[in-house]
PDB file of N, CA, C and O in Angstrom:
ATOM      1  N   MET A   1     -94.456 -23.439   1.575  1.00  0.00           N
ATOM      2  CA  MET A   1     -93.142 -23.518   2.241  1.00  0.00           C
ATOM      3  C   MET A   1     -92.605 -25.028   1.957  1.00  0.00           C
ATOM      4  O   MET A   1     -93.071 -26.092   2.888  1.00  0.00           O
ATOM      5  N   ALA A   2     -92.378 -25.744   0.683  1.00  0.00           N
ATOM      6  CA  ALA A   2     -92.306 -26.623   0.085  1.00  0.00           C
ATOM      7  C   ALA A   2     -90.608 -27.158   0.895  1.00  0.00           C
ATOM      8  O   ALA A   2     -89.918 -28.243   0.519  1.00  0.00           O
ATOM      9  N   ARG A   3     -89.450 -26.000   1.134  1.00  0.00           N
ATOM     10  CA  ARG A   3     -87.901 -26.312   1.446  1.00  0.00           C
ATOM     11  C   ARG A   3     -88.348 -26.421   2.962  1.00  0.00           C
ATOM     12  O   ARG A   3     -88.630 -25.462   3.832  1.00  0.00           O
ATOM     13  N   THR A   4     -87.829 -27.773   3.892  1.00  0.00           N
ATOM     14  CA  THR A   4     -88.221 -28.329   4.799  1.00  0.00           C
ATOM     15  C   THR A   4     -87.631 -27.030   5.774  1.00  0.00           C
ATOM     16  O   THR A   4     -87.489 -26.640   6.524  1.00  0.00           O
ATOM     17  N   TYR A   5     -86.500 -26.623   5.811  1.00  0.00           N
ATOM     18  CA  TYR A   5     -85.144 -25.551   6.345  1.00  0.00           C
ATOM     19  C   TYR A   5     -86.195 -24.087   6.525  1.00  0.00           C
ATOM     20  O   TYR A   5     -85.926 -23.693   6.997  1.00  0.00           O
ATOM     21  N   LYS A   6     -86.330 -24.114   5.868  1.00  0.00           N
ATOM     22  CA  LYS A   6     -87.143 -22.547   5.295  1.00  0.00           C
ATOM     23  C   LYS A   6     -88.318 -22.411   6.105  1.00  0.00           C
ATOM     24  O   LYS A   6     -88.400 -21.953   6.611  1.00  0.00           O
ATOM     25  N   ALA A   7     -89.092 -23.499   5.944  1.00  0.00           N
ATOM     26  CA  ALA A   7     -90.693 -24.231   6.869  1.00  0.00           C
ATOM     27  C   ALA A   7     -90.077 -24.032   8.075  1.00  0.00           C
ATOM     28  O   ALA A   7     -90.510 -23.574   9.064  1.00  0.00           O
ATOM     29  N   ALA A   8     -89.011 -24.779   8.726  1.00  0.00           N
ATOM     30  CA  ALA A   8     -88.605 -24.641   9.926  1.00  0.00           C
ATOM     31  C   ALA A   8     -87.566 -23.298  10.484  1.00  0.00           C
ATOM     32  O   ALA A   8     -88.060 -23.389  11.703  1.00  0.00           O
ATOM     33  N   ALA A   9     -87.297 -22.785   9.971  1.00  0.00           N
ATOM     34  CA  ALA A   9     -87.271 -21.423  10.396  1.00  0.00           C
ATOM     35  C   ALA A   9     -88.746 -20.568  10.806  1.00  0.00           C
ATOM     36  O   ALA A   9     -89.096 -19.989  11.905  1.00  0.00           O
ATOM     37  N   PHE A  10     -89.382 -20.638   9.788  1.00  0.00           N
ATOM     38  CA  PHE A  10     -90.263 -20.290   9.900  1.00  0.00           C
ATOM     39  C   PHE A  10     -91.130 -20.711  11.476  1.00  0.00           C
ATOM     40  O   PHE A  10     -91.633 -19.653  12.288  1.00  0.00           O
ATOM     41  N   VAL A  11     -91.001 -21.664  11.352  1.00  0.00           N
ATOM     42  CA  VAL A  11     -91.833 -22.578  12.797  1.00  0.00           C
ATOM     43  C   VAL A  11     -91.570 -22.074  13.943  1.00  0.00           C
ATOM     44  O   VAL A  11     -91.569 -21.210  14.980  1.00  0.00           O
ATOM     45  N   LYS A  12     -90.122 -21.945  13.656  1.00  0.00           N
ATOM     46  CA  LYS A  12     -89.452 -21.625  15.011  1.00  0.00           C
ATOM     47  C   LYS A  12     -89.491 -19.898  15.679  1.00  0.00           C
ATOM     48  O   LYS A  12     -89.895 -19.875  16.669  1.00  0.00           O
ATOM     49  N   GLY A  13     -89.720 -19.356  14.200  1.00  0.00           N
ATOM     50  CA  GLY A  13     -90.014 -17.980  15.009  1.00  0.00           C
ATOM     51  C   GLY A  13     -91.422 -17.980  15.372  1.00  0.00           C
ATOM     52  O   GLY A  13     -91.485 -16.862  15.757  1.00  0.00           O
ATOM     53  N   LYS A  14     -92.200 -18.333  14.733  1.00  0.00           N
ATOM     54  CA  LYS A  14     -93.889 -18.217  14.908  1.00  0.00           C
ATOM     55  C   LYS A  14     -94.558 -19.517  15.895  1.00  0.00           C
ATOM     56  O   LYS A  14     -95.557 -19.318  16.657  1.00  0.00           O
ATOM     57  N   MET A  15     -93.473 -20.928  16.064  1.00  0.00           N
ATOM     58  CA  MET A  15     -94.582 -21.271  17.111  1.00  0.00           C
ATOM     59  C   MET A  15     -93.823 -21.524  18.002  1.00  0.00           C
ATOM     60  O   MET A  15     -93.056 -21.127  18.550  1.00  0.00           O
ATOM     61  N   PRO A  16     -95.304 -22.265  19.101  1.00  0.00           N
ATOM     62  CA  PRO A  16     -96.158 -22.040  19.176  1.00  0.00           C
ATOM     63  C   PRO A  16     -96.967 -20.563  19.082  1.00  0.00           C
ATOM     64  O   PRO A  16     -96.238 -19.599  19.478  1.00  0.00           O
ATOM     65  N   PHE A  17     -97.884 -20.658  18.960  1.00  0.00           N
ATOM     66  CA  PHE A  17     -98.310 -19.242  18.726  1.00  0.00           C
ATOM     67  C   PHE A  17     -98.402 -18.623  19.565  1.00  0.00           C
ATOM     68  O   PHE A  17     -98.952 -18.829  21.225  1.00  0.00           O
ATOM     69  N   GLY A  18     -98.205 -17.244  19.604  1.00  0.00           N
ATOM     70  CA  GLY A  18     -97.794 -15.793  20.846  1.00  0.00           C
ATOM     71  C   GLY A  18     -96.783 -16.169  21.915  1.00  0.00           C
ATOM     72  O   GLY A  18     -96.276 -15.682  22.448  1.00  0.00           O
ATOM     73  N   GLN A  19     -95.792 -17.502  21.327  1.00  0.00           N
ATOM     74  CA  GLN A  19     -94.337 -17.882  22.085  1.00  0.00           C
ATOM     75  C   GLN A  19     -93.745 -18.198  21.032  1.00  0.00           C
ATOM     76  O   GLN A  19     -92.775 -19.200  21.442  1.00  0.00           O
ATOM     77  N   GLY A  20     -93.550 -17.521  19.958  1.00  0.00           N
ATOM     78  CA  GLY A  20     -92.006 -17.787  19.115  1.00  0.00           C
ATOM     79  C   GLY A  20     -91.170 -17.891  19.789  1.00  0.00           C
ATOM     80  O   GLY A  20     -90.697 -17.357  20.725  1.00  0.00           O
ATOM     81  N   ASN A  21     -89.959 -18.807  18.912  1.00  0.00           N
ATOM     82  CA  ASN A  21     -88.741 -19.002  19.201  1.00  0.00           C
ATOM     83  C   ASN A  21     -88.673 -19.375  21.037  1.00  0.00           C
ATOM     84  O   ASN A  21     -87.627 -20.155  21.233  1.00  0.00           O
ATOM     85  N   THR A  22     -90.176 -20.614  20.976  1.00  0.00           N
ATOM     86  CA  THR A  22     -89.307 -21.194  21.882  1.00  0.00           C
ATOM     87  C   THR A  22     -89.086 -22.932  21.460  1.00  0.00           C
ATOM     88  O   THR A  22     -88.829 -23.913  22.393  1.00  0.00           O
ATOM     89  N   LEU A  23     -89.247 -23.168  20.700  1.00  0.00           N
ATOM     90  CA  LEU A  23     -88.990 -24.708  20.125  1.00  0.00           C
ATOM     91  C   LEU A  23     -87.446 -24.401  20.096  1.00  0.00           C
ATOM     92  O   LEU A  23     -86.598 -23.861  19.409  1.00  0.00           O
ATOM     93  N   THR A  24     -86.681 -26.128  19.861  1.00  0.00           N
ATOM     94  CA  THR A  24     -85.584 -25.737  19.700  1.00  0.00           C
ATOM     95  C   THR A  24     -85.310 -26.333  18.060  1.00  0.00           C
ATOM     96  O   THR A  24     -86.262 -26.484  17.516  1.00  0.00           O
ATOM     97  N   ASP A  25     -83.996 -25.961  18.196  1.00  0.00           N
ATOM     98  CA  ASP A  25     -83.527 -26.095  16.588  1.00  0.00           C
ATOM     99  C   ASP A  25     -84.614 -27.598  15.654  1.00  0.00           C
ATOM    100  O   ASP A  25     -85.177 -27.629  14.876  1.00  0.00           O
ATOM    101  N   GLN A  26     -83.913 -28.914  16.848  1.00  0.00           N
ATOM    102  CA  GLN A  26     -84.720 -30.112  16.250  1.00  0.00           C
ATOM    103  C   GLN A  26     -86.517 -29.658  16.360  1.00  0.00           C
ATOM    104  O   GLN A  26     -86.868 -30.575  15.379  1.00  0.00           O
ATOM    105  N   GLU A  27     -86.636 -29.721  17.455  1.00  0.00           N
ATOM    106  CA  GLU A  27     -88.303 -29.400  17.025  1.00  0.00           C
ATOM    107  C   GLU A  27     -88.435 -28.434  16.104  1.00  0.00           C
ATOM    108  O   GLU A  27     -89.777 -29.395  15.485  1.00  0.00           O
ATOM    109  N   ALA A  28     -88.667 -27.957  15.878  1.00  0.00           N
ATOM    110  CA  ALA A  28     -89.046 -26.688  14.603  1.00  0.00           C
ATOM    111  C   ALA A  28     -88.758 -27.887  13.010  1.00  0.00           C
ATOM    112  O   ALA A  28     -89.634 -27.877  12.408  1.00  0.00           O
ATOM    113  N   ILE A  29     -87.289 -28.460  13.206  1.00  0.00           N
ATOM    114  CA  ILE A  29     -87.028 -29.186  12.067  1.00  0.00           C
ATOM    115  C   ILE A  29     -88.515 -30.437  11.484  1.00  0.00           C
ATOM    116  O   ILE A  29     -88.427 -30.613  10.749  1.00  0.00           O
ATOM    117  N   ASP A  30     -88.388 -30.743  13.786  1.00  0.00           N
ATOM    118  CA  ASP A  30     -88.963 -31.955  13.373  1.00  0.00           C
ATOM    119  C   ASP A  30     -90.674 -31.656  12.335  1.00  0.00           C
ATOM    120  O   ASP A  30     -91.779 -32.619  11.862  1.00  0.00           O
ATOM    121  N   VAL A  31     -91.082 -30.781  13.133  1.00  0.00           N
ATOM    122  CA  VAL A  31     -92.347 -30.237  12.947  1.00  0.00           C
ATOM    123  C   VAL A  31     -92.675 -29.743  11.168  1.00  0.00           C
ATOM    124  O   VAL A  31     -93.713 -30.145  10.621  1.00  0.00           O
ATOM    125  N   ALA A  32     -91.561 -29.020  10.939  1.00  0.00           N
ATOM    126  CA  ALA A  32     -91.824 -28.914   9.120  1.00  0.00           C
ATOM    127  C   ALA A  32     -91.358 -29.854   8.337  1.00  0.00           C
ATOM    128  O   ALA A  32     -91.937 -29.904   7.351  1.00  0.00           O
ATOM    129  N   SER A  33     -90.703 -31.013   8.777  1.00  0.00           N
ATOM    130  CA  SER A  33     -90.803 -32.091   8.024  1.00  0.00           C
ATOM    131  C   SER A  33     -91.865 -32.620   7.872  1.00  0.00           C
ATOM    132  O   SER A  33     -92.043 -33.865   7.138  1.00  0.00           O
ATOM    133  N   TYR A  34     -92.703 -32.929   8.736  1.00  0.00           N
ATOM    134  CA  TYR A  34     -93.991 -32.947   8.499  1.00  0.00           C
ATOM    135  C   TYR A  34     -94.951 -33.005   8.335  1.00  0.00           C
ATOM    136  O   TYR A  34     -95.342 -33.350   6.971  1.00  0.00           O
ATOM    137  N   PHE A  35     -95.001 -31.376   8.076  1.00  0.00           N
ATOM    138  CA  PHE A  35     -95.689 -31.099   7.114  1.00  0.00           C
ATOM    139  C   PHE A  35     -95.337 -30.474   5.545  1.00  0.00           C
ATOM    140  O   PHE A  35     -96.084 -30.533   4.429  1.00  0.00           O
ATOM    141  N   THR A  36     -94.228 -30.731   5.519  1.00  0.00           N
ATOM    142  CA  THR A  36     -93.601 -30.591   4.011  1.00  0.00           C
ATOM    143  C   THR A  36     -93.356 -32.050   3.194  1.00  0.00           C
ATOM    144  O   THR A  36     -93.538 -31.986   2.087  1.00  0.00           O
ATOM    145  N   HIS A  37     -94.029 -33.147   4.127  1.00  0.00           N
ATOM    146  CA  HIS A  37     -93.531 -34.304   3.679  1.00  0.00           C
ATOM    147  C   HIS A  37     -95.372 -34.726   3.357  1.00  0.00           C
ATOM    148  O   HIS A  37     -95.418 -35.852   2.385  1.00  0.00           O
ATOM    149  N   LEU A  38     -95.802 -33.963   3.798  1.00  0.00           N
ATOM    150  CA  LEU A  38     -97.615 -34.323   3.046  1.00  0.00           C
ATOM    151  C   LEU A  38     -97.886 -34.302   1.571  1.00  0.00           C
ATOM    152  O   LEU A  38     -97.308 -33.224   0.682  1.00  0.00           O
ATOM    153  N   PRO A  39     -98.832 -35.213   1.141  1.00  0.00           N
ATOM    154  CA  PRO A  39     -98.952 -34.499  -0.320  1.00  0.00           C
ATOM    155  C   PRO A  39     -99.719 -33.506  -0.786  1.00  0.00           C
ATOM    156  O   PRO A  39    -100.547 -33.028   0.347  1.00  0.00           O
ATOM    157  N   HIS A  40     -99.423 -32.731  -1.345  1.00  0.00           N
ATOM    158  CA  HIS A  40     -99.531 -31.389  -1.916  1.00  0.00           C
ATOM    159  C   HIS A  40    -100.638 -31.336  -2.522  1.00  0.00           C
ATOM    160  O   HIS A  40    -100.819 -32.446  -3.660  1.00  0.00           O
ATOM    161  N   PRO A  41    -101.632 -30.774  -2.465  1.00  0.00           N
ATOM    162  CA  PRO A  41    -102.648 -30.296  -3.827  1.00  0.00           C
ATOM    163  C   PRO A  41    -102.408 -30.448  -4.975  1.00  0.00           C
ATOM    164  O   PRO A  41    -101.311 -29.542  -5.558  1.00  0.00           O
ATOM    165  N   VAL A  42    -103.020 -30.858  -6.125  1.00  0.00           N
ATOM    166  CA  VAL A  42    -102.531 -30.091  -7.573  1.00  0.00           C
ATOM    167  C   VAL A  42    -103.240 -29.373  -7.723  1.00  0.00           C
ATOM    168  O   VAL A  42    -104.412 -29.047  -7.797  1.00  0.00           O
ATOM    169  N   LYS A  43    -102.408 -28.363  -8.699  1.00  0.00           N
ATOM    170  CA  LYS A  43    -103.099 -26.830  -8.764  1.00  0.00           C
ATOM    171  C   LYS A  43    -103.091 -26.574 -10.265  1.00  0.00           C
ATOM    172  O   LYS A  43    -102.119 -27.432 -10.887  1.00  0.00           O
ATOM    173  N   ALA A  44    -103.853 -25.453 -10.726  1.00  0.00           N
ATOM    174  CA  ALA A  44    -103.159 -24.809 -12.259  1.00  0.00           C
ATOM    175  C   ALA A  44    -102.842 -24.253 -12.325  1.00  0.00           C
ATOM    176  O   ALA A  44    -101.938 -24.141 -11.560  1.00  0.00           O
ATOM    177  N   ASN A  45    -101.916 -25.019 -13.673  1.00  0.00           N
ATOM    178  CA  ASN A  45    -100.335 -24.203 -13.940  1.00  0.00           C
ATOM    179  C   ASN A  45     -99.480 -24.476 -13.700  1.00  0.00           C
ATOM    180  O   ASN A  45     -98.687 -23.294 -12.999  1.00  0.00           O
ATOM    181  N   LYS A  46     -99.481 -25.643 -13.229  1.00  0.00           N
ATOM    182  CA  LYS A  46     -98.118 -25.936 -12.500  1.00  0.00           C
ATOM    183  C   LYS A  46     -96.973 -25.557 -13.206  1.00  0.00           C
ATOM    184  O   LYS A  46     -95.989 -26.002 -12.937  1.00  0.00           O
ATOM    185  N   ASP A  47     -97.339 -26.020 -14.585  1.00  0.00           N
ATOM    186  CA  ASP A  47     -96.289 -25.838 -15.320  1.00  0.00           C
ATOM    187  C   ASP A  47     -95.267 -24.279 -15.232  1.00  0.00           C
ATOM    188  O   ASP A  47     -94.190 -24.372 -15.712  1.00  0.00           O
ATOM    189  N   LYS A  48     -95.866 -23.648 -14.713  1.00  0.00           N
ATOM    190  CA  LYS A  48     -95.419 -22.479 -14.484  1.00  0.00           C
ATOM    191  C   LYS A  48     -94.347 -22.063 -13.314  1.00  0.00           C
ATOM    192  O   LYS A  48     -94.315 -20.703 -12.527  1.00  0.00           O
ATOM    193  N   ASP A  49     -94.547 -23.150 -12.520  1.00  0.00           N
ATOM    194  CA  ASP A  49     -93.852 -22.570 -11.136  1.00  0.00           C
ATOM    195  C   ASP A  49     -92.312 -22.531 -10.781  1.00  0.00           C
ATOM    196  O   ASP A  49     -92.124 -21.123 -10.700  1.00  0.00           O
ATOM    197  N   TRP A  50     -91.374 -23.106 -11.979  1.00  0.00           N
ATOM    198  CA  TRP A  50     -90.168 -22.512 -11.764  1.00  0.00           C
ATOM    199  C   TRP A  50     -89.856 -22.348 -13.501  1.00  0.00           C
ATOM    200  O   TRP A  50     -89.060 -22.901 -14.540  1.00  0.00           O
ATOM    201  N   PRO A  51     -90.004 -21.081 -14.272  1.00  0.00           N
ATOM    202  CA  PRO A  51     -89.994 -20.902 -15.231  1.00  0.00           C
ATOM    203  C   PRO A  51     -88.744 -20.309 -15.938  1.00  0.00           C
ATOM    204  O   PRO A  51     -88.178 -20.412 -17.002  1.00  0.00           O
ATOM    205  N   LYS A  52     -87.954 -20.644 -15.535  1.00  0.00           N
ATOM    206  CA  LYS A  52     -86.153 -20.872 -15.626  1.00  0.00           C
ATOM    207  C   LYS A  52     -85.890 -22.031 -15.232  1.00  0.00           C
ATOM    208  O   LYS A  52     -84.193 -22.300 -15.702  1.00  0.00           O
ATOM    209  N   GLY A  53     -86.547 -22.943 -15.199  1.00  0.00           N
ATOM    210  CA  GLY A  53     -85.673 -24.484 -15.280  1.00  0.00           C
ATOM    211  C   GLY A  53     -86.452 -25.448 -14.247  1.00  0.00           C
ATOM    212  O   GLY A  53     -87.651 -24.613 -13.719  1.00  0.00           O
ATOM    213  N   GLY A  54     -85.756 -26.468 -14.174  1.00  0.00           N
ATOM    214  CA  GLY A  54     -86.352 -27.118 -12.618  1.00  0.00           C
ATOM    215  C   GLY A  54     -86.512 -26.708 -11.655  1.00  0.00           C
ATOM    216  O   GLY A  54     -85.749 -26.059 -11.119  1.00  0.00           O
ATOM    217  N   ALA A  55     -87.350 -27.482 -10.838  1.00  0.00           N
ATOM    218  CA  ALA A  55     -87.111 -27.475  -9.463  1.00  0.00           C
ATOM    219  C   ALA A  55     -86.043 -27.495  -8.721  1.00  0.00           C
ATOM    220  O   ALA A  55     -84.878 -27.860  -8.681  1.00  0.00           O
ATOM    221  N   PRO A  56     -86.290 -26.546  -7.503  1.00  0.00           N
ATOM    222  CA  PRO A  56     -84.680 -26.720  -6.775  1.00  0.00           C
ATOM    223  C   PRO A  56     -84.378 -28.075  -6.186  1.00  0.00           C
ATOM    224  O   PRO A  56     -85.852 -28.500  -5.937  1.00  0.00           O
ATOM    225  N   VAL A  57     -83.375 -27.822  -5.611  1.00  0.00           N
ATOM    226  CA  VAL A  57     -82.758 -29.689  -5.217  1.00  0.00           C
ATOM    227  C   VAL A  57     -83.320 -30.110  -3.782  1.00  0.00           C
ATOM    228  O   VAL A  57     -83.889 -31.010  -3.635  1.00  0.00           O
ATOM    229  N   ASP A  58     -83.683 -28.655  -3.344  1.00  0.00           N
ATOM    230  CA  ASP A  58     -84.544 -29.375  -1.766  1.00  0.00           C
ATOM    231  C   ASP A  58     -85.955 -29.109  -1.561  1.00  0.00           C
ATOM    232  O   ASP A  58     -86.607 -29.105  -0.683  1.00  0.00           O
ATOM    233  N   VAL A  59     -86.329 -28.981  -2.711  1.00  0.00           N
ATOM    234  CA  VAL A  59     -87.915 -28.829  -2.738  1.00  0.00           C
ATOM    235  C   VAL A  59     -88.651 -30.371  -3.037  1.00  0.00           C
ATOM    236  O   VAL A  59     -88.166 -31.318  -3.125  1.00  0.00           O
ATOM    237  N   ARG A  60     -89.503 -30.580  -2.085  1.00  0.00           N
ATOM    238  CA  ARG A  60     -90.552 -31.572  -1.808  1.00  0.00           C
ATOM    239  C   ARG A  60     -91.487 -31.511  -2.531  1.00  0.00           C
ATOM    240  O   ARG A  60     -92.516 -30.901  -2.499  1.00  0.00           O
ATOM    241  N   ARG A  61     -91.916 -32.509  -3.340  1.00  0.00           N
ATOM    242  CA  ARG A  61     -93.196 -32.797  -4.154  1.00  0.00           C
ATOM    243  C   ARG A  61     -94.191 -33.535  -3.204  1.00  0.00           C
ATOM    244  O   ARG A  61     -93.942 -34.479  -2.790  1.00  0.00           O
TER     245      ARG A  61
END
């Protein structure tokens, strides 16, 4: 979930656990913004992440 708004949609629908859709849009964006901006671990075969070209513009690294 490297895309902030896609992550926010997931967060809004699933959080808090067992009480989905109780956060406001802004609260979901704030939560997603926090975890999508954390450093990501380096993984093997990263060069194969986007085989058709570069990363989408809204992907955080």
